[in-house]
Coordinates of C-alpha atoms in Angstrom, one line a residue:
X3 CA 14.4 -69.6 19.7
X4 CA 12.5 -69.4 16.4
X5 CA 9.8 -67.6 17.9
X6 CA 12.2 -65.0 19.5
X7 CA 14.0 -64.1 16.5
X8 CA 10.0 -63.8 14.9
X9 CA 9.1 -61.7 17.6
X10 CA 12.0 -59.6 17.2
X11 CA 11.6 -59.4 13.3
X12 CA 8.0 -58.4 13.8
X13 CA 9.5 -55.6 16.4
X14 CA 12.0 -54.6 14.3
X15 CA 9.9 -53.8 11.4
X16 CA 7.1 -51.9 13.0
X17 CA 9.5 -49.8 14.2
X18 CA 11.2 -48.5 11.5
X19 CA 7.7 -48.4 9.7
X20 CA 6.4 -46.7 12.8
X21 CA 9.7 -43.8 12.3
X22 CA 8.8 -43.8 8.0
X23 CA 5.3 -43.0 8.6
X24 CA 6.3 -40.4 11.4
X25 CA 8.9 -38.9 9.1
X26 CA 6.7 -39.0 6.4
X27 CA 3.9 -37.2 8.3
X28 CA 6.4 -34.7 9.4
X29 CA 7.5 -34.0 5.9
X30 CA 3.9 -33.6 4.5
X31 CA 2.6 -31.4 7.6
X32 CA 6.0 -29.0 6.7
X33 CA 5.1 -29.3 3.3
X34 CA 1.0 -28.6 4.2
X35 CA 2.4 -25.3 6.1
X36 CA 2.6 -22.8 4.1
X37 CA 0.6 -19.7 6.7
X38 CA 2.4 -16.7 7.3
X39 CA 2.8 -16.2 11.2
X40 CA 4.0 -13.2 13.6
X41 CA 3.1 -10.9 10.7
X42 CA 2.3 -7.7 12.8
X43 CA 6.0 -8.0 13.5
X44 CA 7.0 -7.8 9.7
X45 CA 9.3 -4.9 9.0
X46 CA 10.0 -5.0 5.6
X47 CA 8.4 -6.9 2.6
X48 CA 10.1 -7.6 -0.7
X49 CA 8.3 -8.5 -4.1
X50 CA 9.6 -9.9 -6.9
X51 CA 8.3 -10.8 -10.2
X52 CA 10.4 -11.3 -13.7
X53 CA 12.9 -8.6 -13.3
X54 CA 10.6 -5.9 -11.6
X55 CA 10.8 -6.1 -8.2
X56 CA 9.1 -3.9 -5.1
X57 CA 9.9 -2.9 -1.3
X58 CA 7.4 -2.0 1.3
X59 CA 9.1 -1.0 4.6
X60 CA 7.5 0.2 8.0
X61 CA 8.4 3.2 9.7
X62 CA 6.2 3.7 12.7
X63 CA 2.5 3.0 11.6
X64 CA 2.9 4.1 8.4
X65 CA 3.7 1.7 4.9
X66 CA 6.0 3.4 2.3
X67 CA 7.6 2.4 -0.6
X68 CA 11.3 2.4 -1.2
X69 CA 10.8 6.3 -2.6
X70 CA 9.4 7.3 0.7
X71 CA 6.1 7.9 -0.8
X72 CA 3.1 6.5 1.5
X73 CA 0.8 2.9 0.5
X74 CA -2.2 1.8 1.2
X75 CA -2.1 0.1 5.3
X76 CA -5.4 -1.4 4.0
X77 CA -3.4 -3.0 1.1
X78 CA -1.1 -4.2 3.6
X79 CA -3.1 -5.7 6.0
X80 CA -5.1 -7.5 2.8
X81 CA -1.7 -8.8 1.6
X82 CA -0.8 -10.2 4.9
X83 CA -4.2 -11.7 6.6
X84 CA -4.1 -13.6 2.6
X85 CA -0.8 -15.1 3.7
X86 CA -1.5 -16.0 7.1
X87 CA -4.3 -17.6 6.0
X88 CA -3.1 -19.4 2.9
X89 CA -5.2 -23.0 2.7
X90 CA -4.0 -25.8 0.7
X91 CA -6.0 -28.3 -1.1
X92 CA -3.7 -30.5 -1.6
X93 CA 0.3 -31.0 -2.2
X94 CA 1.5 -31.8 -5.4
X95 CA 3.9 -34.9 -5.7
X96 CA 5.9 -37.0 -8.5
X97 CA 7.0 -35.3 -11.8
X98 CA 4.1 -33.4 -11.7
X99 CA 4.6 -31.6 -8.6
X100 CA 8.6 -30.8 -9.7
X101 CA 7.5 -29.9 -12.9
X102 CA 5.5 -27.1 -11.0
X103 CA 8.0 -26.2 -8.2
X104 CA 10.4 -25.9 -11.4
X105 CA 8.2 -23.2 -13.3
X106 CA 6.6 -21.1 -9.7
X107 CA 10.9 -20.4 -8.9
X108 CA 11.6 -19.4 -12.4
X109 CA 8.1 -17.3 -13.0
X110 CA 5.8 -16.9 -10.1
X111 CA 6.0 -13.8 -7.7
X112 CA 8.1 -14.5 -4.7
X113 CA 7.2 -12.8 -1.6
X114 CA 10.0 -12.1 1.3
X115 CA 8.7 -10.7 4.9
X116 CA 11.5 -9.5 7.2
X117 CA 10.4 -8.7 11.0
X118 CA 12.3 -6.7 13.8
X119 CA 14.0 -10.0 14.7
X120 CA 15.1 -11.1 11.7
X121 CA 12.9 -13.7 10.8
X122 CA 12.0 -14.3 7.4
X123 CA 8.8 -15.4 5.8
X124 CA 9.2 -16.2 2.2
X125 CA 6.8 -17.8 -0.2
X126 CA 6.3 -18.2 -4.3
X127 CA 2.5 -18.0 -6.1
X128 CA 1.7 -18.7 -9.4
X129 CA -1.9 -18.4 -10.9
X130 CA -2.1 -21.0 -14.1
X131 CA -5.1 -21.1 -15.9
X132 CA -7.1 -20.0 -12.7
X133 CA -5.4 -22.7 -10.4
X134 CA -3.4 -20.9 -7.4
X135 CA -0.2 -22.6 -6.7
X136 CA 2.6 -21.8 -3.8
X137 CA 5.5 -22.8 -2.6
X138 CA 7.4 -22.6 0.4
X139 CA 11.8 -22.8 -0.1
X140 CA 13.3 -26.2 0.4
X141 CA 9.7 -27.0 0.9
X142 CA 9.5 -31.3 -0.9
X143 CA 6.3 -29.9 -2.7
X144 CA 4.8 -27.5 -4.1
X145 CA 0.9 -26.8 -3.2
X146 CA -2.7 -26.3 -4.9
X147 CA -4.2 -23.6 -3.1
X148 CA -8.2 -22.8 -2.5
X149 CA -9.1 -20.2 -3.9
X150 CA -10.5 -17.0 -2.3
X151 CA -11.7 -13.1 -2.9
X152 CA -8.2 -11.8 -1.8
X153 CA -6.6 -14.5 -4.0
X154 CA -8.5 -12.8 -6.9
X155 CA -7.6 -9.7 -6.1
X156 CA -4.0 -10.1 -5.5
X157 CA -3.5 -12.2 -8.8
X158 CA -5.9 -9.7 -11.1
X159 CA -3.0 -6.8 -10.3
X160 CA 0.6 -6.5 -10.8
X161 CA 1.8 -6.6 -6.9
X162 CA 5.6 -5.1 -8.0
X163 CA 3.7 -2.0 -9.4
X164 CA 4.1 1.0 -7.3
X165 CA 0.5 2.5 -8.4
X166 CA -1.2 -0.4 -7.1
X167 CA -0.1 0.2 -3.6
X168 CA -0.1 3.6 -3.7
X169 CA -2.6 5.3 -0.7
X170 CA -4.9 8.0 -2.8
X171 CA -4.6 10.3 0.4
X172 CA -3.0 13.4 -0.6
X173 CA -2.9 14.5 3.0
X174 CA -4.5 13.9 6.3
X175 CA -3.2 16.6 8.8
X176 CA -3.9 17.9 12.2
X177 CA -3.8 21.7 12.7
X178 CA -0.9 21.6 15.3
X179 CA 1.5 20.1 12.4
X180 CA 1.6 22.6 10.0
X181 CA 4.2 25.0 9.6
X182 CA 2.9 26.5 6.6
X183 CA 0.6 26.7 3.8
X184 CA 1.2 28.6 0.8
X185 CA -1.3 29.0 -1.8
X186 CA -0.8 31.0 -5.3
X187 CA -3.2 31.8 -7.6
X188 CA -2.7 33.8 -11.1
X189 CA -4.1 36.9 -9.6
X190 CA -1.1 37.4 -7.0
X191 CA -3.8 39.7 -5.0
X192 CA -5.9 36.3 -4.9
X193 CA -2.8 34.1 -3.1
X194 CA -1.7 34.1 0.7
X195 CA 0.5 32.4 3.2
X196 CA -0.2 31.1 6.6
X197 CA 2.8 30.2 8.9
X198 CA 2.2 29.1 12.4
X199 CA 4.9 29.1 14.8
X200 CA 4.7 28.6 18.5
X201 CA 1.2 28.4 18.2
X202 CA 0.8 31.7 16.4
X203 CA -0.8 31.6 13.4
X204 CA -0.4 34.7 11.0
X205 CA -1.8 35.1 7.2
X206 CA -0.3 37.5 4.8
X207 CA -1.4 38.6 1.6
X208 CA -0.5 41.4 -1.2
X209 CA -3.8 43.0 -0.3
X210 CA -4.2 46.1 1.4
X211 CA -7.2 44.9 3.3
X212 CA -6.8 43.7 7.2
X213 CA -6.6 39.9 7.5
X214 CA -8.0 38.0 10.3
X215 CA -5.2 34.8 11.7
X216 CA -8.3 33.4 13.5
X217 CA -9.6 32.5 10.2
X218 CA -6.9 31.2 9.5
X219 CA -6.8 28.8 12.4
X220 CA -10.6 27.6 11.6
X221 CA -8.8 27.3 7.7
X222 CA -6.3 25.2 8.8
X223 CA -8.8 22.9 10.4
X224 CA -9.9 22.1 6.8
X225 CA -6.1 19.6 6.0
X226 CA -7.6 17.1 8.2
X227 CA -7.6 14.5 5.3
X228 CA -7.7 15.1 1.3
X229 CA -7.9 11.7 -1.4
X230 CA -7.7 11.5 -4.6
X231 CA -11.6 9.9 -5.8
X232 CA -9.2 8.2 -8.6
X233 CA -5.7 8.3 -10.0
X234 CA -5.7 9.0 -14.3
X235 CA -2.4 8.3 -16.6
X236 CA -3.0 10.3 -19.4
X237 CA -4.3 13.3 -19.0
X238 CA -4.1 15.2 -22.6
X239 CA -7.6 15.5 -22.8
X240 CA -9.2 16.3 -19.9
X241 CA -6.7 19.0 -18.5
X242 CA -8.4 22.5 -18.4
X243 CA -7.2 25.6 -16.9
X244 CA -4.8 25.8 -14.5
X245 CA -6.3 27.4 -11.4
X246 CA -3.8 27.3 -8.4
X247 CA -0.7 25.8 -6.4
X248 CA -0.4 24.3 -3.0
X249 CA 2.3 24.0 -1.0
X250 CA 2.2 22.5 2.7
X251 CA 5.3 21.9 4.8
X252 CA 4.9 20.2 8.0
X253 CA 6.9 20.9 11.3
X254 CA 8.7 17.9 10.8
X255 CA 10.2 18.9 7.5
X256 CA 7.6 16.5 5.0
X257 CA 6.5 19.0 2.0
X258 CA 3.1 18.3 -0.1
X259 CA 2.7 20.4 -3.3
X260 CA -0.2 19.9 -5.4
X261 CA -1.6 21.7 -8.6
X262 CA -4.8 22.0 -9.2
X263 CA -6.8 22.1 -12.7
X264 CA -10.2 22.8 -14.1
X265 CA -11.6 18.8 -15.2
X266 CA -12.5 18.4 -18.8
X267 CA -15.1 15.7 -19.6
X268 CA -16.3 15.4 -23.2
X269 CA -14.4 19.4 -24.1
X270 CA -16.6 20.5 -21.2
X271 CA -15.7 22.4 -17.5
X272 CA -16.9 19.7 -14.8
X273 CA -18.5 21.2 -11.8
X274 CA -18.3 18.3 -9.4
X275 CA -14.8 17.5 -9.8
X276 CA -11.1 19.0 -10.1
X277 CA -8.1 17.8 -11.7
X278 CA -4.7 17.7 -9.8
X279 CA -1.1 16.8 -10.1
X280 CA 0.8 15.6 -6.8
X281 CA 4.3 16.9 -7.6
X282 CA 6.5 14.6 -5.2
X283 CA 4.9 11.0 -6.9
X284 CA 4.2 13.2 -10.7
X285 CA 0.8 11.2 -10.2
X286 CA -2.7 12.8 -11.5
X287 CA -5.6 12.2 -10.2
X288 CA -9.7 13.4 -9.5
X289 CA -11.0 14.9 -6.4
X290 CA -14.4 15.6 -5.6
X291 CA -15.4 19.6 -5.7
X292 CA -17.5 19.6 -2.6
X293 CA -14.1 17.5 -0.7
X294 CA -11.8 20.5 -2.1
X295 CA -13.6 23.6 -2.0
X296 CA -13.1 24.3 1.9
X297 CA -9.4 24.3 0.8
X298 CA -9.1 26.2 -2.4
X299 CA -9.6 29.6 -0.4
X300 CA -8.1 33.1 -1.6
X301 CA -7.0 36.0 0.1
X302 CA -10.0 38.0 0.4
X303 CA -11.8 35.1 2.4
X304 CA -9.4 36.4 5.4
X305 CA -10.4 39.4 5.7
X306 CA -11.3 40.6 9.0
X307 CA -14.8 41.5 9.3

């Protein structure tokens, strides 16, 4: 009888050890799992660090800020093959680990993902003295994380700052989308417009010269992509002379206006480069002279031959 009642005992115990160590291992793996999945179904995604905080939404293939104005896809897809891929070194328990999980919800960047069905993604980093931390909500730890090249990246730059994910494309249009581009130098003789409607394109100028719209079809070739070489924020000293005005509007209603300025470097003219001023996102920026000179065009290079 003895030995029954052992037997059982023995039974008894490995069991419920058995079920601790299984809900144990269950707990940790959760804990372990901290990779982003399904994110090419992501939708929206939220940043927020301190009081500043960010939204990047998708409308068809493109990324835009809350604003409407365009990010960097690239940036995107960095952001989220990072968080798909996020290894952990190890978990961090005891008063240590709550310690940690305490200070990455009060003041590490938390990261929301929303996709088309609803489900939500949502993770908190923290970089201390060049260890990477994360943590998962109603996760039991928090996590040491590897490190990585797109770790570095991501915590060198302030993710809820528009300018960082801002896409240094001014433009990248095909012919067929234009509705119209008007261009406006000092000399009014020296500015046109080009309007194409039902596939009839037609330049007009103040000049008294004939103007050829097949130029003007090759000319509107030249939109198929414009990007800034960089962005500048102050601008006081290397403004020159303001030489034209762009405006764009697209058939489906999108407008791009652009100024452009002579490039001061050291008091002097630059001849490789061009400074302009996106009006839409008030940004300034560099482009390349060789990029822009196809575009910067006046009237008299339409007339008919």
């Amino acid at each position: 009888m003895r030995t029954k009642i052992l037997v059982a005992f023995v039974i008894l115990v490995g069991l419920v050890l058995f079920f601790m160590f299984r809900s144990n291992s269950g707990t940790m793996k959760k804990a372990l799992d901290l990779k982003a999945d399904k994110v090419n179904s992501w939708t929206d995604i939220f940043i927020v660090s301190g009081d500043d905080s960010l939204q990047i939404s998708k409308q068809g293939e493109l990324w835009s800020l809350n604003d409407g104005l365009e990010v960097s896809k690239l940036k995107v897809d960095m952001l989220k093959d990072y968080l798909s891929n996020l290894s952990v070194r190890y978990p961090l328990t005891g008063p240590k680990g709550e310690t940690v999980k305490n200070s990455i919800k009060q003041v590490g960047t938390r990261i929301t993902a929303k996709s088309e069905g609803n489900e939500t993604y949502e993770v908190f980093l923290q970089q201390d003295h060049n260890i990477l931390y994360a943590y998962r909500n109603k996760a039991k730890y928090p996590n040491v994380l590897y490190g990585s090249a797109e770790a570095d990246y991501i915590f060198s730059n302030d993710l809820v700052n528009p300018m960082f994910w801002r896409n240094k494309t001014l433009f990248s249009l095909q012919k067929e989308s234009i509705e119209n581009v008007n261009m406006v130098w000092a000399n009014d003789d020296d500015s046109f417009v080009i309007s194409q409607e039902d596939e009839e394109i037609i330049v007009k100028s103040n000049i008294s010269e004939v103007l050829d719209n097949d130029i003007a079809k090759f000319y509107l070739y030249e939109f198929k992509h414009l990007e800034l070489s960089r962005r500048i924020s102050k601008v006081d000293t290397c403004m020159g002379q303001k030489l034209c005005d762009l405006s764009i509007r697209e058939k489906s209603g999108k407008n791009h206006k652009i100024q452009f300025y002579q490039f001061l470097q050291s008091g002097e003219v630059s001849k490789s480069e061009l400074l302009v001023n996106v009006s839409e996102s008030k940004e300034w920026g560099v482009v390349s002279f060789i990029q822009v000179d196809p575009i910067l065009r006046k009237a008299s290079f339409f007339i008919k031959k």
